[in-house]
Amino acid sequence: MAKGKKSVDSEHNNERVVTHNRRAKHQYEVLDMLECGLALVGSEVKSLRNGKVSIEEAFARVKDGEVWLYNCDIPEYPQANRFNHEPKRPRKLLLHRREIQRFASQASQKGLTLIPLKIYFKRGLAKVLLGLCRGRKEHDKREIIKKEESRREIRRMVQRYQNR
């Protein structure tokens, strides 16, 4: 490679996160993750670039051999006036046929759910990190919270000891 020139991949591989689904890590156990594209119209992309999106209640389903994202709320873009989109419309997720068969078939067979974990821009394209998740019971959630609190307490004690 020529001196002083960066490769195209390192130059444009920046990832800008639009939103995280914080509740998903608490309510579900994530078994597997997959990055997929998101088919959007122009006003939706503009709204995403402004950081306006909610995926708290969103989920994905397989319908007619395609994966669709439901309940993802992308509010209307004010400057798009009559060319605006419907905020909670189903949006198509872009996956290869093999990925759909492998990933979505696991969801239907084992009673698992496809949950969007985050939406971000990668190389200028809107992407969704889709997680294959199993719902957690209430006692599992409590147990995880106790473990996290004990880890935090241990970290605090170590920091106090090191600062002496």
mmCIF file with all atom_site columns, C-alpha atoms in Angstrom:
data_model
loop_
_atom_site.group_PDB
_atom_site.id
_atom_site.type_symbol
_atom_site.label_atom_id
_atom_site.label_alt_id
_atom_site.label_comp_id
_atom_site.label_asym_id
_atom_site.label_entity_id
_atom_site.label_seq_id
_atom_site.pdbx_PDB_ins_code
_atom_site.Cartn_x
_atom_site.Cartn_y
_atom_site.Cartn_z
_atom_site.occupancy
_atom_site.B_iso_or_equiv
_atom_site.pdbx_formal_charge
_atom_site.auth_seq_id
_atom_site.auth_comp_id
_atom_site.auth_asym_id
_atom_site.auth_atom_id
_atom_site.pdbx_PDB_model_num
ATOM 1   C CA . MET A 1 1   ? 0.000   0.000   0.000  1.00 0.00 ? 1   MET A CA 1
ATOM 2   C CA . ALA A 1 2   ? 1.223   3.496   -0.779 1.00 0.00 ? 2   ALA A CA 1
ATOM 3   C CA . LYS A 1 3   ? 2.724   5.575   1.987  1.00 0.00 ? 3   LYS A CA 1
ATOM 4   C CA . GLY A 1 4   ? 0.250   7.846   3.795  1.00 0.00 ? 4   GLY A CA 1
ATOM 5   C CA . LYS A 1 5   ? -2.845  6.260   2.256  1.00 0.00 ? 5   LYS A CA 1
ATOM 6   C CA . LYS A 1 6   ? -5.396  4.441   4.358  1.00 0.00 ? 6   LYS A CA 1
ATOM 7   C CA . SER A 1 7   ? -7.283  1.421   3.128  1.00 0.00 ? 7   SER A CA 1
ATOM 8   C CA . VAL A 1 8   ? -10.928 1.924   2.258  1.00 0.00 ? 8   VAL A CA 1
ATOM 9   C CA . ASP A 1 9   ? -12.001 -0.482  5.002  1.00 0.00 ? 9   ASP A CA 1
ATOM 10  C CA . SER A 1 10  ? -10.177 1.276   7.833  1.00 0.00 ? 10  SER A CA 1
ATOM 11  C CA . GLU A 1 11  ? -11.324 4.676   6.605  1.00 0.00 ? 11  GLU A CA 1
ATOM 12  C CA . HIS A 1 12  ? -15.064 3.922   6.374  1.00 0.00 ? 12  HIS A CA 1
ATOM 13  C CA . ASN A 1 13  ? -15.505 1.212   9.000  1.00 0.00 ? 13  ASN A CA 1
ATOM 14  C CA . ASN A 1 14  ? -16.707 3.692   11.577 1.00 0.00 ? 14  ASN A CA 1
ATOM 15  C CA . GLU A 1 15  ? -19.790 2.540   13.415 1.00 0.00 ? 15  GLU A CA 1
ATOM 16  C CA . ARG A 1 16  ? -22.212 5.135   14.793 1.00 0.00 ? 16  ARG A CA 1
ATOM 17  C CA . VAL A 1 17  ? -24.724 3.681   17.241 1.00 0.00 ? 17  VAL A CA 1
ATOM 18  C CA . VAL A 1 18  ? -28.175 5.235   17.025 1.00 0.00 ? 18  VAL A CA 1
ATOM 19  C CA . THR A 1 19  ? -29.874 3.330   19.856 1.00 0.00 ? 19  THR A CA 1
ATOM 20  C CA . HIS A 1 20  ? -29.422 0.403   22.248 1.00 0.00 ? 20  HIS A CA 1
ATOM 21  C CA . ASN A 1 21  ? -32.154 -1.868  23.577 1.00 0.00 ? 21  ASN A CA 1
ATOM 22  C CA . ARG A 1 22  ? -31.176 -1.768  27.261 1.00 0.00 ? 22  ARG A CA 1
ATOM 23  C CA . ARG A 1 23  ? -34.192 -3.722  28.447 1.00 0.00 ? 23  ARG A CA 1
ATOM 24  C CA . ALA A 1 24  ? -33.330 -6.669  26.188 1.00 0.00 ? 24  ALA A CA 1
ATOM 25  C CA . LYS A 1 25  ? -30.229 -7.655  28.196 1.00 0.00 ? 25  LYS A CA 1
ATOM 26  C CA . HIS A 1 26  ? -32.322 -7.595  31.379 1.00 0.00 ? 26  HIS A CA 1
ATOM 27  C CA . GLN A 1 27  ? -35.447 -9.354  30.125 1.00 0.00 ? 27  GLN A CA 1
ATOM 28  C CA . TYR A 1 28  ? -33.822 -11.870 27.769 1.00 0.00 ? 28  TYR A CA 1
ATOM 29  C CA . GLU A 1 29  ? -30.860 -14.203 27.664 1.00 0.00 ? 29  GLU A CA 1
ATOM 30  C CA . VAL A 1 30  ? -29.066 -13.555 24.358 1.00 0.00 ? 30  VAL A CA 1
ATOM 31  C CA . LEU A 1 31  ? -27.968 -16.853 22.800 1.00 0.00 ? 31  LEU A CA 1
ATOM 32  C CA . ASP A 1 32  ? -26.736 -15.692 19.391 1.00 0.00 ? 32  ASP A CA 1
ATOM 33  C CA . MET A 1 33  ? -26.375 -12.402 17.480 1.00 0.00 ? 33  MET A CA 1
ATOM 34  C CA . LEU A 1 34  ? -26.528 -11.500 13.815 1.00 0.00 ? 34  LEU A CA 1
ATOM 35  C CA . GLU A 1 35  ? -25.981 -8.235  11.943 1.00 0.00 ? 35  GLU A CA 1
ATOM 36  C CA . CYS A 1 36  ? -28.538 -7.504  9.249  1.00 0.00 ? 36  CYS A CA 1
ATOM 37  C CA . GLY A 1 37  ? -29.435 -4.615  6.980  1.00 0.00 ? 37  GLY A CA 1
ATOM 38  C CA . LEU A 1 38  ? -32.560 -2.523  7.313  1.00 0.00 ? 38  LEU A CA 1
ATOM 39  C CA . ALA A 1 39  ? -34.713 -1.519  4.316  1.00 0.00 ? 39  ALA A CA 1
ATOM 40  C CA . LEU A 1 40  ? -35.786 2.084   4.898  1.00 0.00 ? 40  LEU A CA 1
ATOM 41  C CA . VAL A 1 41  ? -37.269 5.014   2.988  1.00 0.00 ? 41  VAL A CA 1
ATOM 42  C CA . GLY A 1 42  ? -35.516 8.404   2.877  1.00 0.00 ? 42  GLY A CA 1
ATOM 43  C CA . SER A 1 43  ? -37.416 10.135  5.666  1.00 0.00 ? 43  SER A CA 1
ATOM 44  C CA . GLU A 1 44  ? -36.724 7.161   7.977  1.00 0.00 ? 44  GLU A CA 1
ATOM 45  C CA . VAL A 1 45  ? -32.983 7.440   7.339  1.00 0.00 ? 45  VAL A CA 1
ATOM 46  C CA . LYS A 1 46  ? -33.078 11.171  8.113  1.00 0.00 ? 46  LYS A CA 1
ATOM 47  C CA . SER A 1 47  ? -34.961 10.490  11.338 1.00 0.00 ? 47  SER A CA 1
ATOM 48  C CA . LEU A 1 48  ? -32.435 7.786   12.312 1.00 0.00 ? 48  LEU A CA 1
ATOM 49  C CA . ARG A 1 49  ? -29.524 10.130  11.645 1.00 0.00 ? 49  ARG A CA 1
ATOM 50  C CA . ASN A 1 50  ? -31.144 12.572  14.096 1.00 0.00 ? 50  ASN A CA 1
ATOM 51  C CA . GLY A 1 51  ? -31.109 9.763   16.678 1.00 0.00 ? 51  GLY A CA 1
ATOM 52  C CA . LYS A 1 52  ? -34.873 9.441   16.905 1.00 0.00 ? 52  LYS A CA 1
ATOM 53  C CA . VAL A 1 53  ? -35.874 5.798   17.227 1.00 0.00 ? 53  VAL A CA 1
ATOM 54  C CA . SER A 1 54  ? -37.317 3.468   19.847 1.00 0.00 ? 54  SER A CA 1
ATOM 55  C CA . ILE A 1 55  ? -36.739 -0.302  19.790 1.00 0.00 ? 55  ILE A CA 1
ATOM 56  C CA . GLU A 1 56  ? -37.876 -1.057  23.348 1.00 0.00 ? 56  GLU A CA 1
ATOM 57  C CA . GLU A 1 57  ? -40.963 -2.997  22.201 1.00 0.00 ? 57  GLU A CA 1
ATOM 58  C CA . ALA A 1 58  ? -39.613 -4.174  18.852 1.00 0.00 ? 58  ALA A CA 1
ATOM 59  C CA . PHE A 1 59  ? -39.292 -7.788  17.708 1.00 0.00 ? 59  PHE A CA 1
ATOM 60  C CA . ALA A 1 60  ? -38.649 -9.646  14.459 1.00 0.00 ? 60  ALA A CA 1
ATOM 61  C CA . ARG A 1 61  ? -40.651 -12.416 12.788 1.00 0.00 ? 61  ARG A CA 1
ATOM 62  C CA . VAL A 1 62  ? -40.295 -14.572 9.709  1.00 0.00 ? 62  VAL A CA 1
ATOM 63  C CA . LYS A 1 63  ? -43.113 -14.104 7.194  1.00 0.00 ? 63  LYS A CA 1
ATOM 64  C CA . ASP A 1 64  ? -43.122 -15.725 3.735  1.00 0.00 ? 64  ASP A CA 1
ATOM 65  C CA . GLY A 1 65  ? -39.394 -16.488 3.866  1.00 0.00 ? 65  GLY A CA 1
ATOM 66  C CA . GLU A 1 66  ? -38.459 -12.912 4.824  1.00 0.00 ? 66  GLU A CA 1
ATOM 67  C CA . VAL A 1 67  ? -37.638 -11.409 8.212  1.00 0.00 ? 67  VAL A CA 1
ATOM 68  C CA . TRP A 1 68  ? -39.653 -8.339  9.278  1.00 0.00 ? 68  TRP A CA 1
ATOM 69  C CA . LEU A 1 69  ? -39.101 -5.924  12.168 1.00 0.00 ? 69  LEU A CA 1
ATOM 70  C CA . TYR A 1 70  ? -42.309 -4.981  14.024 1.00 0.00 ? 70  TYR A CA 1
ATOM 71  C CA . ASN A 1 71  ? -43.084 -2.213  16.569 1.00 0.00 ? 71  ASN A CA 1
ATOM 72  C CA . CYS A 1 72  ? -39.905 -0.264  15.828 1.00 0.00 ? 72  CYS A CA 1
ATOM 73  C CA . ASP A 1 73  ? -40.936 3.364   16.263 1.00 0.00 ? 73  ASP A CA 1
ATOM 74  C CA . ILE A 1 74  ? -39.128 5.769   13.927 1.00 0.00 ? 74  ILE A CA 1
ATOM 75  C CA . PRO A 1 75  ? -40.967 9.107   14.246 1.00 0.00 ? 75  PRO A CA 1
ATOM 76  C CA . GLU A 1 76  ? -41.804 11.191  11.202 1.00 0.00 ? 76  GLU A CA 1
ATOM 77  C CA . TYR A 1 77  ? -39.147 13.553  9.862  1.00 0.00 ? 77  TYR A CA 1
ATOM 78  C CA . PRO A 1 78  ? -40.645 17.081  10.082 1.00 0.00 ? 78  PRO A CA 1
ATOM 79  C CA . GLN A 1 79  ? -39.049 18.421  6.875  1.00 0.00 ? 79  GLN A CA 1
ATOM 80  C CA . ALA A 1 80  ? -40.331 15.523  4.741  1.00 0.00 ? 80  ALA A CA 1
ATOM 81  C CA . ASN A 1 81  ? -43.933 16.878  4.841  1.00 0.00 ? 81  ASN A CA 1
ATOM 82  C CA . ARG A 1 82  ? -46.138 14.822  2.480  1.00 0.00 ? 82  ARG A CA 1
ATOM 83  C CA . PHE A 1 83  ? -43.383 12.297  1.641  1.00 0.00 ? 83  PHE A CA 1
ATOM 84  C CA . ASN A 1 84  ? -43.213 11.128  5.246  1.00 0.00 ? 84  ASN A CA 1
ATOM 85  C CA . HIS A 1 85  ? -43.444 7.518   6.417  1.00 0.00 ? 85  HIS A CA 1
ATOM 86  C CA . GLU A 1 86  ? -45.695 5.685   8.846  1.00 0.00 ? 86  GLU A CA 1
ATOM 87  C CA . PRO A 1 87  ? -43.841 5.613   12.223 1.00 0.00 ? 87  PRO A CA 1
ATOM 88  C CA . LYS A 1 88  ? -44.574 2.012   13.292 1.00 0.00 ? 88  LYS A CA 1
ATOM 89  C CA . ARG A 1 89  ? -44.752 0.255   9.938  1.00 0.00 ? 89  ARG A CA 1
ATOM 90  C CA . PRO A 1 90  ? -43.169 -3.223  9.568  1.00 0.00 ? 90  PRO A CA 1
ATOM 91  C CA . ARG A 1 91  ? -39.673 -2.944  8.114  1.00 0.00 ? 91  ARG A CA 1
ATOM 92  C CA . LYS A 1 92  ? -37.896 -5.611  6.109  1.00 0.00 ? 92  LYS A CA 1
ATOM 93  C CA . LEU A 1 93  ? -34.577 -6.932  7.434  1.00 0.00 ? 93  LEU A CA 1
ATOM 94  C CA . LEU A 1 94  ? -31.998 -7.786  4.792  1.00 0.00 ? 94  LEU A CA 1
ATOM 95  C CA . LEU A 1 95  ? -30.487 -11.240 5.314  1.00 0.00 ? 95  LEU A CA 1
ATOM 96  C CA . HIS A 1 96  ? -29.125 -13.963 3.088  1.00 0.00 ? 96  HIS A CA 1
ATOM 97  C CA . ARG A 1 97  ? -31.395 -16.960 2.564  1.00 0.00 ? 97  ARG A CA 1
ATOM 98  C CA . ARG A 1 98  ? -28.986 -19.232 4.485  1.00 0.00 ? 98  ARG A CA 1
ATOM 99  C CA . GLU A 1 99  ? -28.989 -16.846 7.457  1.00 0.00 ? 99  GLU A CA 1
ATOM 100 C CA . ILE A 1 100 ? -32.778 -16.714 7.478  1.00 0.00 ? 100 ILE A CA 1
ATOM 101 C CA . GLN A 1 101 ? -33.033 -20.507 7.416  1.00 0.00 ? 101 GLN A CA 1
ATOM 102 C CA . ARG A 1 102 ? -30.422 -21.041 10.137 1.00 0.00 ? 102 ARG A CA 1
ATOM 103 C CA . PHE A 1 103 ? -31.267 -18.157 12.445 1.00 0.00 ? 103 PHE A CA 1
ATOM 104 C CA . ALA A 1 104 ? -35.041 -17.903 12.121 1.00 0.00 ? 104 ALA A CA 1
ATOM 105 C CA . SER A 1 105 ? -35.653 -21.643 12.123 1.00 0.00 ? 105 SER A CA 1
ATOM 106 C CA . GLN A 1 106 ? -33.987 -21.841 15.542 1.00 0.00 ? 106 GLN A CA 1
ATOM 107 C CA . ALA A 1 107 ? -36.360 -19.154 16.776 1.00 0.00 ? 107 ALA A CA 1
ATOM 108 C CA . SER A 1 108 ? -39.467 -21.010 15.629 1.00 0.00 ? 108 SER A CA 1
ATOM 109 C CA . GLN A 1 109 ? -38.350 -24.497 16.705 1.00 0.00 ? 109 GLN A CA 1
ATOM 110 C CA . LYS A 1 110 ? -37.056 -23.779 20.196 1.00 0.00 ? 110 LYS A CA 1
ATOM 111 C CA . GLY A 1 111 ? -39.584 -21.108 21.153 1.00 0.00 ? 111 GLY A CA 1
ATOM 112 C CA . LEU A 1 112 ? -37.008 -18.325 21.048 1.00 0.00 ? 112 LEU A CA 1
ATOM 113 C CA . THR A 1 113 ? -37.544 -14.691 20.045 1.00 0.00 ? 113 THR A CA 1
ATOM 114 C CA . LEU A 1 114 ? -35.715 -12.413 17.612 1.00 0.00 ? 114 LEU A CA 1
ATOM 115 C CA . ILE A 1 115 ? -35.046 -9.100  19.389 1.00 0.00 ? 115 ILE A CA 1
ATOM 116 C CA . PRO A 1 116 ? -33.204 -6.042  17.984 1.00 0.00 ? 116 PRO A CA 1
ATOM 117 C CA . LEU A 1 117 ? -30.336 -5.206  20.365 1.00 0.00 ? 117 LEU A CA 1
ATOM 118 C CA . LYS A 1 118 ? -29.098 -2.035  18.660 1.00 0.00 ? 118 LYS A CA 1
ATOM 119 C CA . ILE A 1 119 ? -29.488 0.044   15.505 1.00 0.00 ? 119 ILE A CA 1
ATOM 120 C CA . TYR A 1 120 ? -26.414 1.707   14.049 1.00 0.00 ? 120 TYR A CA 1
ATOM 121 C CA . PHE A 1 121 ? -24.843 3.051   10.873 1.00 0.00 ? 121 PHE A CA 1
ATOM 122 C CA . LYS A 1 122 ? -21.905 1.132   9.455  1.00 0.00 ? 122 LYS A CA 1
ATOM 123 C CA . ARG A 1 123 ? -20.191 2.529   6.351  1.00 0.00 ? 123 ARG A CA 1
ATOM 124 C CA . GLY A 1 124 ? -23.213 4.761   5.840  1.00 0.00 ? 124 GLY A CA 1
ATOM 125 C CA . LEU A 1 125 ? -25.748 1.900   5.869  1.00 0.00 ? 125 LEU A CA 1
ATOM 126 C CA . ALA A 1 126 ? -28.380 1.329   8.553  1.00 0.00 ? 126 ALA A CA 1
ATOM 127 C CA . LYS A 1 127 ? -27.823 -1.967  10.371 1.00 0.00 ? 127 LYS A CA 1
ATOM 128 C CA . VAL A 1 128 ? -29.642 -3.876  13.107 1.00 0.00 ? 128 VAL A CA 1
ATOM 129 C CA . LEU A 1 129 ? -27.944 -6.224  15.553 1.00 0.00 ? 129 LEU A CA 1
ATOM 130 C CA . LEU A 1 130 ? -30.540 -8.954  15.948 1.00 0.00 ? 130 LEU A CA 1
ATOM 131 C CA . GLY A 1 131 ? -30.365 -11.285 18.921 1.00 0.00 ? 131 GLY A CA 1
ATOM 132 C CA . LEU A 1 132 ? -31.762 -14.793 19.265 1.00 0.00 ? 132 LEU A CA 1
ATOM 133 C CA . CYS A 1 133 ? -33.151 -14.566 22.796 1.00 0.00 ? 133 CYS A CA 1
ATOM 134 C CA . ARG A 1 134 ? -34.844 -16.660 25.451 1.00 0.00 ? 134 ARG A CA 1
ATOM 135 C CA . GLY A 1 135 ? -37.049 -14.913 28.016 1.00 0.00 ? 135 GLY A CA 1
ATOM 136 C CA . ARG A 1 136 ? -35.814 -14.810 31.606 1.00 0.00 ? 136 ARG A CA 1
ATOM 137 C CA . LYS A 1 137 ? -37.879 -15.724 34.636 1.00 0.00 ? 137 LYS A CA 1
ATOM 138 C CA . GLU A 1 138 ? -38.211 -13.284 37.544 1.00 0.00 ? 138 GLU A CA 1
ATOM 139 C CA . HIS A 1 139 ? -35.875 -15.284 39.815 1.00 0.00 ? 139 HIS A CA 1
ATOM 140 C CA . ASP A 1 140 ? -33.211 -15.319 37.074 1.00 0.00 ? 140 ASP A CA 1
ATOM 141 C CA . LYS A 1 141 ? -33.379 -11.524 36.840 1.00 0.00 ? 141 LYS A CA 1
ATOM 142 C CA . ARG A 1 142 ? -32.964 -11.159 40.608 1.00 0.00 ? 142 ARG A CA 1
ATOM 143 C CA . GLU A 1 143 ? -30.002 -13.531 40.623 1.00 0.00 ? 143 GLU A CA 1
ATOM 144 C CA . ILE A 1 144 ? -28.250 -11.573 37.865 1.00 0.00 ? 144 ILE A CA 1
ATOM 145 C CA . ILE A 1 145 ? -28.835 -8.274  39.682 1.00 0.00 ? 145 ILE A CA 1
ATOM 146 C CA . LYS A 1 146 ? -27.284 -9.746  42.867 1.00 0.00 ? 146 LYS A CA 1
ATOM 147 C CA . LYS A 1 147 ? -24.211 -10.943 40.927 1.00 0.00 ? 147 LYS A CA 1
ATOM 148 C CA . GLU A 1 148 ? -23.736 -7.523  39.306 1.00 0.00 ? 148 GLU A CA 1
ATOM 149 C CA . GLU A 1 149 ? -24.026 -5.744  42.655 1.00 0.00 ? 149 GLU A CA 1
ATOM 150 C CA . SER A 1 150 ? -21.465 -8.063  44.244 1.00 0.00 ? 150 SER A CA 1
ATOM 151 C CA . ARG A 1 151 ? -19.046 -7.469  41.320 1.00 0.00 ? 151 ARG A CA 1
ATOM 152 C CA . ARG A 1 152 ? -19.433 -3.706  41.734 1.00 0.00 ? 152 ARG A CA 1
ATOM 153 C CA . GLU A 1 153 ? -18.814 -3.975  45.479 1.00 0.00 ? 153 GLU A CA 1
ATOM 154 C CA . ILE A 1 154 ? -15.644 -6.036  44.895 1.00 0.00 ? 154 ILE A CA 1
ATOM 155 C CA . ARG A 1 155 ? -14.402 -3.464  42.358 1.00 0.00 ? 155 ARG A CA 1
ATOM 156 C CA . ARG A 1 156 ? -14.993 -0.648  44.851 1.00 0.00 ? 156 ARG A CA 1
ATOM 157 C CA . MET A 1 157 ? -13.069 -2.500  47.573 1.00 0.00 ? 157 MET A CA 1
ATOM 158 C CA . VAL A 1 158 ? -10.142 -3.174  45.214 1.00 0.00 ? 158 VAL A CA 1
ATOM 159 C CA . GLN A 1 159 ? -10.010 0.495   44.185 1.00 0.00 ? 159 GLN A CA 1
ATOM 160 C CA . ARG A 1 160 ? -10.044 1.637   47.823 1.00 0.00 ? 160 ARG A CA 1
ATOM 161 C CA . TYR A 1 161 ? -7.243  -0.759  48.639 1.00 0.00 ? 161 TYR A CA 1
ATOM 162 C CA . GLN A 1 162 ? -5.132  0.375   45.658 1.00 0.00 ? 162 GLN A CA 1
ATOM 163 C CA . ASN A 1 163 ? -5.603  4.089   46.483 1.00 0.00 ? 163 ASN A CA 1
ATOM 164 C CA . ARG A 1 164 ? -4.051  3.723   49.977 1.00 0.00 ? 164 ARG A CA 1
#
